[in-house]
Amino acid sequence: MGAAAGLAALVPVYYLTEAGAKALRMGTAAAGPAPAGLACLAAVAVLVAVLTVWPAAALTCGVPLISAGALFALDTEAALGMAATLPWSGVLWHGLPAAELAEPPGTLAGLTGLYTLIGALLVLSALLPRRLRSILSG
């Protein structure tokens, strides 16, 4: 059940992280606030906190995120080619920034290391002792 929860959470974590990073970049470029970016990354933080309760869920979601981050860090062209094959339309919620044609989903969050950071936090939480795993575990 934990592995299924981790796989189910992988898609929203991936796309919300990218949407949050894009919204923050758009806010910075406009020299204004970016509440959509904060909301997206807060939603990712909530999902990560919930996933850390189950080690299997944390590993199942964290390992692909680390792999995506490593691919962006080591071979950007291959990562962009793979990201270009991912669906974008129909995945986002209304009002969040979408991917540009020249920038496939995952590009900004992958290049900035957000996927690696989130994946590493999930994997490390699965390796911690049970009493230190999550604030939600009681």
mmCIF file of C-alpha atoms in Angstrom:
data_model
loop_
_atom_site.group_PDB
_atom_site.id
_atom_site.type_symbol
_atom_site.label_atom_id
_atom_site.label_comp_id
_atom_site.label_asym_id
_atom_site.label_seq_id
_atom_site.Cartn_x
_atom_site.Cartn_y
_atom_site.Cartn_z
ATOM 1 C CA MET A 1 0.000 0.000 0.000
ATOM 2 C CA GLY A 2 2.863 2.371 0.769
ATOM 3 C CA ALA A 3 4.495 1.757 -2.606
ATOM 4 C CA ALA A 4 1.205 2.465 -4.378
ATOM 5 C CA ALA A 5 0.841 5.704 -2.407
ATOM 6 C CA GLY A 6 4.383 6.704 -3.376
ATOM 7 C CA LEU A 7 3.732 6.051 -7.055
ATOM 8 C CA ALA A 8 0.438 7.922 -6.900
ATOM 9 C CA ALA A 9 2.154 10.908 -5.261
ATOM 10 C CA LEU A 10 5.003 11.008 -7.775
ATOM 11 C CA VAL A 11 2.995 12.768 -10.492
ATOM 12 C CA PRO A 12 1.589 15.573 -8.314
ATOM 13 C CA VAL A 13 4.967 16.112 -6.617
ATOM 14 C CA TYR A 14 6.708 16.301 -10.001
ATOM 15 C CA TYR A 15 4.286 18.722 -11.621
ATOM 16 C CA LEU A 16 3.596 20.844 -8.523
ATOM 17 C CA THR A 17 7.326 21.298 -7.972
ATOM 18 C CA GLU A 18 7.761 22.441 -11.551
ATOM 19 C CA ALA A 19 4.737 24.759 -11.399
ATOM 20 C CA GLY A 20 5.984 26.240 -8.125
ATOM 21 C CA ALA A 21 9.462 26.843 -9.526
ATOM 22 C CA LYS A 22 8.025 28.470 -12.656
ATOM 23 C CA ALA A 23 5.694 30.689 -10.616
ATOM 24 C CA LEU A 24 8.584 31.815 -8.409
ATOM 25 C CA ARG A 25 10.696 32.571 -11.467
ATOM 26 C CA MET A 26 7.830 34.542 -13.022
ATOM 27 C CA GLY A 27 7.397 36.492 -9.782
ATOM 28 C CA THR A 28 11.096 37.274 -9.646
ATOM 29 C CA ALA A 29 11.128 38.398 -13.289
ATOM 30 C CA ALA A 30 8.128 40.660 -12.642
ATOM 31 C CA ALA A 31 9.669 41.919 -9.374
ATOM 32 C CA GLY A 32 6.470 41.020 -7.586
ATOM 33 C CA PRO A 33 5.010 38.421 -5.263
ATOM 34 C CA ALA A 34 4.452 34.828 -6.349
ATOM 35 C CA PRO A 35 1.670 33.375 -4.171
ATOM 36 C CA ALA A 36 1.035 30.563 -6.674
ATOM 37 C CA GLY A 37 4.652 29.413 -6.314
ATOM 38 C CA LEU A 38 4.395 29.413 -2.547
ATOM 39 C CA ALA A 39 1.105 27.506 -2.693
ATOM 40 C CA CYS A 40 2.521 24.860 -5.038
ATOM 41 C CA LEU A 41 5.645 24.304 -2.969
ATOM 42 C CA ALA A 42 3.573 24.226 0.238
ATOM 43 C CA ALA A 43 1.417 21.508 -1.339
ATOM 44 C CA VAL A 44 4.591 19.579 -2.185
ATOM 45 C CA ALA A 45 5.774 19.964 1.421
ATOM 46 C CA VAL A 46 2.467 18.546 2.686
ATOM 47 C CA LEU A 47 2.701 15.577 0.304
ATOM 48 C CA VAL A 48 6.300 14.926 1.364
ATOM 49 C CA ALA A 49 5.343 15.082 5.051
ATOM 50 C CA VAL A 50 2.554 12.564 4.475
ATOM 51 C CA LEU A 51 4.835 10.250 2.458
ATOM 52 C CA THR A 52 7.479 10.176 5.185
ATOM 53 C CA VAL A 53 5.084 8.259 7.415
ATOM 54 C CA TRP A 54 5.504 5.160 5.202
ATOM 55 C CA PRO A 55 9.076 4.184 4.271
ATOM 56 C CA ALA A 56 7.897 2.289 1.180
ATOM 57 C CA ALA A 57 5.982 5.333 -0.063
ATOM 58 C CA ALA A 58 8.923 7.622 0.604
ATOM 59 C CA LEU A 59 11.319 5.342 -1.281
ATOM 60 C CA THR A 60 8.931 4.736 -4.180
ATOM 61 C CA CYS A 61 8.476 8.478 -4.682
ATOM 62 C CA GLY A 62 11.977 9.592 -3.701
ATOM 63 C CA VAL A 63 14.128 7.312 -5.852
ATOM 64 C CA PRO A 64 12.579 8.424 -9.185
ATOM 65 C CA LEU A 65 12.899 12.061 -8.125
ATOM 66 C CA ILE A 66 16.589 11.588 -7.297
ATOM 67 C CA SER A 67 17.026 9.812 -10.633
ATOM 68 C CA ALA A 68 15.363 12.695 -12.498
ATOM 69 C CA GLY A 69 17.532 15.195 -10.633
ATOM 70 C CA ALA A 70 20.687 13.208 -11.378
ATOM 71 C CA LEU A 71 19.758 12.977 -15.050
ATOM 72 C CA PHE A 72 19.303 16.758 -15.214
ATOM 73 C CA ALA A 73 22.629 17.273 -13.450
ATOM 74 C CA LEU A 74 24.619 14.783 -15.523
ATOM 75 C CA ASP A 75 23.043 14.860 -18.992
ATOM 76 C CA THR A 76 20.810 17.852 -19.567
ATOM 77 C CA GLU A 77 20.069 17.013 -23.197
ATOM 78 C CA ALA A 78 18.864 13.502 -22.343
ATOM 79 C CA ALA A 79 16.811 14.875 -19.456
ATOM 80 C CA LEU A 80 15.189 17.507 -21.688
ATOM 81 C CA GLY A 81 14.445 14.864 -24.295
ATOM 82 C CA MET A 82 12.805 12.653 -21.695
ATOM 83 C CA ALA A 83 10.907 15.568 -20.160
ATOM 84 C CA ALA A 84 9.597 16.526 -23.595
ATOM 85 C CA THR A 85 7.824 13.158 -23.808
ATOM 86 C CA LEU A 86 5.876 13.760 -20.572
ATOM 87 C CA PRO A 87 2.321 15.023 -20.860
ATOM 88 C CA TRP A 88 1.707 18.545 -19.633
ATOM 89 C CA SER A 89 -1.743 19.552 -20.822
ATOM 90 C CA GLY A 90 -4.538 18.356 -18.619
ATOM 91 C CA VAL A 91 -2.227 17.837 -15.639
ATOM 92 C CA LEU A 92 -2.111 21.345 -14.241
ATOM 93 C CA TRP A 93 -4.695 23.006 -12.123
ATOM 94 C CA HIS A 94 -6.237 26.270 -13.245
ATOM 95 C CA GLY A 95 -4.078 29.336 -12.710
ATOM 96 C CA LEU A 96 -0.700 27.603 -12.434
ATOM 97 C CA PRO A 97 2.004 28.315 -15.003
ATOM 98 C CA ALA A 98 2.272 25.787 -17.804
ATOM 99 C CA ALA A 99 5.365 24.643 -19.636
ATOM 100 C CA GLU A 100 6.502 26.614 -22.640
ATOM 101 C CA LEU A 101 6.955 24.808 -25.931
ATOM 102 C CA ALA A 102 10.711 25.288 -25.679
ATOM 103 C CA GLU A 103 10.761 24.216 -22.026
ATOM 104 C CA PRO A 104 9.303 20.779 -21.265
ATOM 105 C CA PRO A 105 7.792 20.011 -17.859
ATOM 106 C CA GLY A 106 10.386 19.368 -15.206
ATOM 107 C CA THR A 107 13.073 21.527 -16.772
ATOM 108 C CA LEU A 108 13.294 24.349 -14.240
ATOM 109 C CA ALA A 109 12.860 22.176 -11.150
ATOM 110 C CA GLY A 110 15.313 19.628 -12.546
ATOM 111 C CA LEU A 111 17.992 22.149 -13.414
ATOM 112 C CA THR A 112 17.737 23.910 -10.059
ATOM 113 C CA GLY A 113 18.074 20.664 -8.117
ATOM 114 C CA LEU A 114 14.609 20.705 -6.531
ATOM 115 C CA TYR A 115 13.874 17.115 -7.573
ATOM 116 C CA THR A 116 17.160 15.930 -6.122
ATOM 117 C CA LEU A 117 16.522 17.760 -2.850
ATOM 118 C CA ILE A 118 12.946 16.490 -2.447
ATOM 119 C CA GLY A 119 13.911 12.950 -3.440
ATOM 120 C CA ALA A 120 16.854 12.925 -1.037
ATOM 121 C CA LEU A 121 14.624 14.097 1.813
ATOM 122 C CA LEU A 122 12.159 11.304 1.066
ATOM 123 C CA VAL A 123 14.832 8.610 0.853
ATOM 124 C CA LEU A 124 16.576 9.813 4.005
ATOM 125 C CA SER A 125 13.268 9.864 5.868
ATOM 126 C CA ALA A 126 12.734 6.224 4.935
ATOM 127 C CA LEU A 127 16.157 5.316 6.309
ATOM 128 C CA LEU A 128 15.717 7.114 9.632
ATOM 129 C CA PRO A 129 14.559 5.254 12.748
ATOM 130 C CA ARG A 130 10.781 5.141 13.144
ATOM 131 C CA ARG A 131 10.660 7.688 15.980
ATOM 132 C CA LEU A 132 12.524 10.272 13.865
ATOM 133 C CA ARG A 133 10.758 9.589 10.570
ATOM 134 C CA SER A 134 8.005 12.209 10.443
ATOM 135 C CA ILE A 135 6.229 14.786 12.515
ATOM 136 C CA LEU A 136 3.028 13.041 11.445
ATOM 137 C CA SER A 137 3.987 9.645 12.869
ATOM 138 C CA GLY A 138 3.188 10.779 16.394
#
